[in-house]
Short mmCIF file of C-alpha atoms in Angstrom, two decimals:
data_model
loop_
_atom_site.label_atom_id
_atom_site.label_comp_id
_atom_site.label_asym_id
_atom_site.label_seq_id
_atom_site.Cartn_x
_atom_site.Cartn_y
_atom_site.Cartn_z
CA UNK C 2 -2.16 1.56 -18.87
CA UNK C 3 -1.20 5.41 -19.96
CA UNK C 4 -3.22 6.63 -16.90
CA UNK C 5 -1.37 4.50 -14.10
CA UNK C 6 2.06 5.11 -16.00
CA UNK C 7 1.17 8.85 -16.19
CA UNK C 8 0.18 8.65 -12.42
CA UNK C 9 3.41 6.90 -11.31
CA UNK C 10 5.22 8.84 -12.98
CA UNK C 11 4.45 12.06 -10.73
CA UNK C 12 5.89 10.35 -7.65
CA UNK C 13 9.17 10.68 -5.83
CA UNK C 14 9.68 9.23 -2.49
CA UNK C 15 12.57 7.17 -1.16
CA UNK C 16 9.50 4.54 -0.08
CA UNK C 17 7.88 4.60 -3.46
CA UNK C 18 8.87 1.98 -6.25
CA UNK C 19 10.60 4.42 -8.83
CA UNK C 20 8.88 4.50 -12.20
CA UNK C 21 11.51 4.55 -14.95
CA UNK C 22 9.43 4.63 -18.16
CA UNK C 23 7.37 2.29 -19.95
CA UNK C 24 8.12 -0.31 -23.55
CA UNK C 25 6.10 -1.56 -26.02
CA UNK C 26 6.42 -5.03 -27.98
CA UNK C 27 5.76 -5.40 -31.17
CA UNK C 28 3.10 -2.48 -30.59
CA UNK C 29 0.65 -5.13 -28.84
CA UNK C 30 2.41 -5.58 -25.43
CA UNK C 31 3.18 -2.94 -22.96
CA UNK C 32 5.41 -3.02 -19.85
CA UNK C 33 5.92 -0.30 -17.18
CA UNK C 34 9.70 -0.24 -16.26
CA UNK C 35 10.61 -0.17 -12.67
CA UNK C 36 14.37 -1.47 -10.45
CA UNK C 37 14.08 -5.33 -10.00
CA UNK C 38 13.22 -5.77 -6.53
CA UNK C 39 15.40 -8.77 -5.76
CA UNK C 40 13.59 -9.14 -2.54
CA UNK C 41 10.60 -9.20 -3.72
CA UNK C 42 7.72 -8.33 -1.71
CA UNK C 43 7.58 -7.58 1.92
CA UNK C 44 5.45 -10.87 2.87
CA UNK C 45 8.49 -12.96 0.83
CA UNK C 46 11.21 -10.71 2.76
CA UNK C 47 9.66 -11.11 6.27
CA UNK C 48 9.36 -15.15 5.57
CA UNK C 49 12.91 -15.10 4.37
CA UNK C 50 14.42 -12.78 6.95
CA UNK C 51 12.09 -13.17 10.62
CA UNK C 52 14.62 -11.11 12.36
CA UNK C 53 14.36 -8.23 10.56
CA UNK C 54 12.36 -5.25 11.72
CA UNK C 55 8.60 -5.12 11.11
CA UNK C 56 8.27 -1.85 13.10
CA UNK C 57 10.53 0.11 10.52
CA UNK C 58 8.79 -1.30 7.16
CA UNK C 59 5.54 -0.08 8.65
CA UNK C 60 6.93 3.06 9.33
CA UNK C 61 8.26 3.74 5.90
CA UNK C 62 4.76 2.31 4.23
CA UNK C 63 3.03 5.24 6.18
CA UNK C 64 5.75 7.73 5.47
CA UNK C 65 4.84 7.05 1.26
CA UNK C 66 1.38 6.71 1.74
CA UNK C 67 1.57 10.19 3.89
CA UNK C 68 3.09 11.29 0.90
CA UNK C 69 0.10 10.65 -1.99
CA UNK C 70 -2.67 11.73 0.90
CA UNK C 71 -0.98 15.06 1.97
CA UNK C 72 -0.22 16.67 -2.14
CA UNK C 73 3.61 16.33 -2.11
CA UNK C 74 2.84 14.53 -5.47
CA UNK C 75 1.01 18.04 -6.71
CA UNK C 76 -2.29 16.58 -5.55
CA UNK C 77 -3.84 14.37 -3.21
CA UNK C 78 -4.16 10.60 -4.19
CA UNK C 79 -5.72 7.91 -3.02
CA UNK C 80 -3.69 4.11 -3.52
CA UNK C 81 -6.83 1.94 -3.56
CA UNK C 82 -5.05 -1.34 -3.14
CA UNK C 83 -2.67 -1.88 -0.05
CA UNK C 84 -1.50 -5.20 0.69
CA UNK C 85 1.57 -6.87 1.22
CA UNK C 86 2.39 -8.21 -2.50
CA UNK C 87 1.94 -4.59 -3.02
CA UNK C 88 4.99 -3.39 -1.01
CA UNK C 89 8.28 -4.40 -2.80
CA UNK C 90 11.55 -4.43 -0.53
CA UNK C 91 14.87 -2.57 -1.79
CA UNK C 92 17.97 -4.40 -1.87
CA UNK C 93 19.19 -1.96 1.49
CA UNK C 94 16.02 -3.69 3.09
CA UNK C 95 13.35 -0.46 2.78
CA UNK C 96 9.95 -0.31 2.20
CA UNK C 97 9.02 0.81 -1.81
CA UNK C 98 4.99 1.03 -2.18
CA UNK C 99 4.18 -0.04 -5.93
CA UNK C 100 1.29 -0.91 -7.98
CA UNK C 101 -0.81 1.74 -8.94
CA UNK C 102 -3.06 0.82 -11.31
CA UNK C 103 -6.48 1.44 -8.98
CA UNK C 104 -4.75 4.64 -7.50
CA UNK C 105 -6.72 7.97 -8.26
CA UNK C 106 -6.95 11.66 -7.36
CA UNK C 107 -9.02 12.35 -4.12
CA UNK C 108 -10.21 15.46 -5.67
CA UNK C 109 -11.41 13.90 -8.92
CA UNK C 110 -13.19 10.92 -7.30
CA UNK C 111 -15.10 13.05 -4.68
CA UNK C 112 -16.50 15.16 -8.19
CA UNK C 113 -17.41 11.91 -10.06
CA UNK C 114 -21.04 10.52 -10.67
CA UNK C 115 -19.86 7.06 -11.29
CA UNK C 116 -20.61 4.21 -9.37
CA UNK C 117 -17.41 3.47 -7.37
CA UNK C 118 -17.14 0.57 -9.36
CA UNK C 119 -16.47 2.67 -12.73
CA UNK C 120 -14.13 4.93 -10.54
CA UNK C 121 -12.00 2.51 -8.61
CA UNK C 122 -12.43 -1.03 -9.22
CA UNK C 123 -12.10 -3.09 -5.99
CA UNK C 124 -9.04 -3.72 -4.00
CA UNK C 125 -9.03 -7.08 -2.33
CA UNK C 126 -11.97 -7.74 0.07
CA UNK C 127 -9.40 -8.64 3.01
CA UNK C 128 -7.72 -5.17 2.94
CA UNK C 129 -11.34 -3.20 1.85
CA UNK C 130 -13.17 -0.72 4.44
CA UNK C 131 -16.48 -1.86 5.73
CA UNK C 132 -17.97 1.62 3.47
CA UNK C 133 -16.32 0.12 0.69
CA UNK C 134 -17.74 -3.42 1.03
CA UNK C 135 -21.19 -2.21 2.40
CA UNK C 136 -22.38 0.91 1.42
CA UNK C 137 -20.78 1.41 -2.05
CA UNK C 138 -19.15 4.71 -0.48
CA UNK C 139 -15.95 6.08 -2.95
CA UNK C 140 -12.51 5.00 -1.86
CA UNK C 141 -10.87 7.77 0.18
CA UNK C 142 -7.81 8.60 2.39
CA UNK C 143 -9.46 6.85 5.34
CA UNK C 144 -10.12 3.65 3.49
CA UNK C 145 -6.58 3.65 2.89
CA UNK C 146 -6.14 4.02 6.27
CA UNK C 147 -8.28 1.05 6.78
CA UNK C 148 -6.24 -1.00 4.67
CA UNK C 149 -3.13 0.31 6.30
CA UNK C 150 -4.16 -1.46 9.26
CA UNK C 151 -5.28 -4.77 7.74
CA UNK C 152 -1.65 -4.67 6.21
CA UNK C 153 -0.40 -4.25 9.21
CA UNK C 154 -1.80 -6.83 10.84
CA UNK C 155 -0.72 -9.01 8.05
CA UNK C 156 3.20 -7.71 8.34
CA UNK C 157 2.74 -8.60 11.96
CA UNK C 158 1.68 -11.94 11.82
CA UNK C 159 2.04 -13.20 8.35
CA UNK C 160 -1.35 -13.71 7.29
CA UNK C 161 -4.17 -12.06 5.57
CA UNK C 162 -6.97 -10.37 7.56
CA UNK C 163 -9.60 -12.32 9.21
CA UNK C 164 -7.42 -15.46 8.47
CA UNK C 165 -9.79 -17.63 10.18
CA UNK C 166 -12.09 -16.96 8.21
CA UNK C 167 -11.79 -19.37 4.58
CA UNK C 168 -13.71 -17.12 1.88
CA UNK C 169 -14.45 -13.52 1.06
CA UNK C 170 -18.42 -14.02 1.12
CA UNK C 171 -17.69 -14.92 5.01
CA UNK C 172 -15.47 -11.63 5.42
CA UNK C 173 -18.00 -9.53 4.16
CA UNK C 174 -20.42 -11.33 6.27
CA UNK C 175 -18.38 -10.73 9.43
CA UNK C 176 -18.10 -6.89 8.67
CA UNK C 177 -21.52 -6.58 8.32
CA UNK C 178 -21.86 -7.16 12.07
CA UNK C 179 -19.45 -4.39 12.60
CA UNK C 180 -16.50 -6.46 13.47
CA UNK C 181 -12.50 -5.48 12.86
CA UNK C 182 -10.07 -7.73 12.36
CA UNK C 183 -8.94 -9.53 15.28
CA UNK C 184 -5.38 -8.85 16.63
CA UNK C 185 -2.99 -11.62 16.06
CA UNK C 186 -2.65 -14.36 18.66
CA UNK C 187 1.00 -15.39 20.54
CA UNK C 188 3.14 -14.70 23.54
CA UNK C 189 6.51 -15.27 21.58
CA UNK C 190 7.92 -14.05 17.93
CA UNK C 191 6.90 -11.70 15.78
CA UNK C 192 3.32 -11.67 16.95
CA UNK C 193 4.36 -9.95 20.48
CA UNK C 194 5.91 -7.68 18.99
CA UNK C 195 2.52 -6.01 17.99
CA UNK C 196 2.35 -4.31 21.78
CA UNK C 197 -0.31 -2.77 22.76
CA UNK C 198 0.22 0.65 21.68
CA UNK C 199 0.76 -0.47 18.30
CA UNK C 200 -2.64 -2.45 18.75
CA UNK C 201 -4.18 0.52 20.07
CA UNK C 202 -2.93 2.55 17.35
CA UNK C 203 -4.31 0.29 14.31
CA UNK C 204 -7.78 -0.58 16.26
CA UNK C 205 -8.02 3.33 15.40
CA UNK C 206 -7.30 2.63 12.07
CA UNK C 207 -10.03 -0.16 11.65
CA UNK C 208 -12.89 2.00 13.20
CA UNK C 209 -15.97 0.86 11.44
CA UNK C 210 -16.89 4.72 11.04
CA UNK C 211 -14.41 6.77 8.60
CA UNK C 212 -14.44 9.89 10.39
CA UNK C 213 -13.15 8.24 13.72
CA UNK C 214 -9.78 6.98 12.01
CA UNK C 215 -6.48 8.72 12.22
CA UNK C 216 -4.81 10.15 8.88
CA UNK C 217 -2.37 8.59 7.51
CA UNK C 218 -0.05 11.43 8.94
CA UNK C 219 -1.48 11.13 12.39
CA UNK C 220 -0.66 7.52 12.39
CA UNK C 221 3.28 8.31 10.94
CA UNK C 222 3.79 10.69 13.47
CA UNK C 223 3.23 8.31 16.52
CA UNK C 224 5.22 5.54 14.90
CA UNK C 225 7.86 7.61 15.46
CA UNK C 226 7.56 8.13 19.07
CA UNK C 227 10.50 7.20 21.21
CA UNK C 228 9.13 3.67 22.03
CA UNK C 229 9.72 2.53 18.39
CA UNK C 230 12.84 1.71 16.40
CA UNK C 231 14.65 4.71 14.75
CA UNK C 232 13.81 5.40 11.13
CA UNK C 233 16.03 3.11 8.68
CA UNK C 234 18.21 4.38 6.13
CA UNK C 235 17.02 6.09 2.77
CA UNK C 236 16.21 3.89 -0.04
CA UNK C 237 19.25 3.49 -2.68
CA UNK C 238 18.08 2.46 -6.06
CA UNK C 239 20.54 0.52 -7.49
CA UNK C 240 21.59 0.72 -11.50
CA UNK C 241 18.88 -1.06 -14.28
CA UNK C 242 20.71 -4.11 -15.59
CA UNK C 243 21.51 -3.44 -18.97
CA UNK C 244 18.92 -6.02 -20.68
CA UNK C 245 17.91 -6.89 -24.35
CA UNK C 246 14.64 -6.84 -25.86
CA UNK C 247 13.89 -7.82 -29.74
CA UNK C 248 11.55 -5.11 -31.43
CA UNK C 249 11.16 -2.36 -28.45
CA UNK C 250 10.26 0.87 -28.83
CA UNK C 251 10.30 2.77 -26.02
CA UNK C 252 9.74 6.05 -24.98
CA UNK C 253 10.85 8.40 -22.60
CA UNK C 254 9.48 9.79 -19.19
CA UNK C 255 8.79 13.73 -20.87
CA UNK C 256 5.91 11.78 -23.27
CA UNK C 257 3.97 10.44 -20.38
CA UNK C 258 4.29 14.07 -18.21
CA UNK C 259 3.41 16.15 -20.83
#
């Protein structure tokens, strides 16, 4: 709990969910303290709102995860665990990345002699790079990147990964035989609006070999080319609600950056 609040805690980014601080209740229960997302997450937005742009929320997801690769945070980190229930939507309609708890320094995993169980955990098998699954290999920038494009797909057309495909065992199955995800089917809707330079872009992105992918700042550079929409507005985070809570003691953001 003290590591992913200490590790939140060091970023700033307009498409990052802002860490406020962190409570305790009645010294046995501990909550991190972020805005309410009203919107809540990007899968529930896009449902609840068709029309808006997918193009833009992608674009802003690989703007913040450009952010912990490249060391604007003071050093480079690796998420561990992109998905959509993992990017919250601001009340001006932006992108905020969140949940950190499996996110770790590049640096520090590359040095450690664990198993990458010990180091990481898993992220879900859906969104997980075939090293990941198959070879036990670390997490990295480029699994990331792997998952960036799963989550993409899933932005795109509203499902998970491999969606026709009804339990993890069979996933990990089907990567075995060096197969990506398949692109999204449909003419009409949201689907077509995956072209095929998009497509092009994220079957880079789910190249079996990690070496072949883009980085994560390679891929944000050519979502900005002239063919997609322009960048939205910066994120606004509104005011904390004032709220009430019986028996809290809570401490400020200096503890957990000292």
């Amino acid at each position: 709990f003290q590591r992913e609040a200490k590790t939140w805690a060091r970023f700033k980014h307009p498409y990052i969910l802002p860490f406020y601080g962190f409570a305790v209740l009645e010294e046995i229960r501990f909550f991190l303290v972020s805005p309410w997302a009203n919107m809540g997450n990007c899968m529930k937005y896009l449902e609840d709102n068709p029309g808006v742009s997918r193009h833009k929320l992608v674009m802003q997801i690989a703007e913040a995860l450009d952010y912990l690769h490249s060391g604007q945070a003071g050093m480079a980190y690796v998420h561990g665990d992109l998905k959509g229930d993992n990017v919250l939507i601001s009340d001006h309609g932006n992108a905020m990345l969140c949940d950190f708890g499996l996110t770790r320094c590049a640096e520090k995993i590359a040095s450690m002699t664990q198993t990458p169980s010990q180091i990481h955990g898993f992220g879900h098998v859906r969104f997980s790079a075939p090293e990941i699954l198959l070879t036990s290999s670390r997490p990295t920038t480029q699994s990331d990147v792997f998952a960036f494009g799963c989550l993409v797909i899933q932005i795109f057309s509203g499902r998970q990964p491999y969606s026709d495909l009804e339990t993890d065992i069979q996933v990990i199955i089907y990567v075995t035989g060096k197969r990506k995800p398949g692109r999204p089917k449909g003419q009409d809707g949201v689907e077509a609006q995956l072209d095929d330079d998009l497509w092009s872009l994220l079957d880079q992105c789910l190249d079996h070999e990690p070496a072949s992918r883009p980085t994560i700042g390679e891929v944000a550079k050519r979502l900005k080319g002239p063919s997609n929409p322009p960048k939205g507005e910066m994120v606004t985070i509104s005011t904390l609600k004032p709220m009430c809570i019986a028996n809290v003691r809570r401490r400020d953001r200096s503890s957990l950056e000292a």
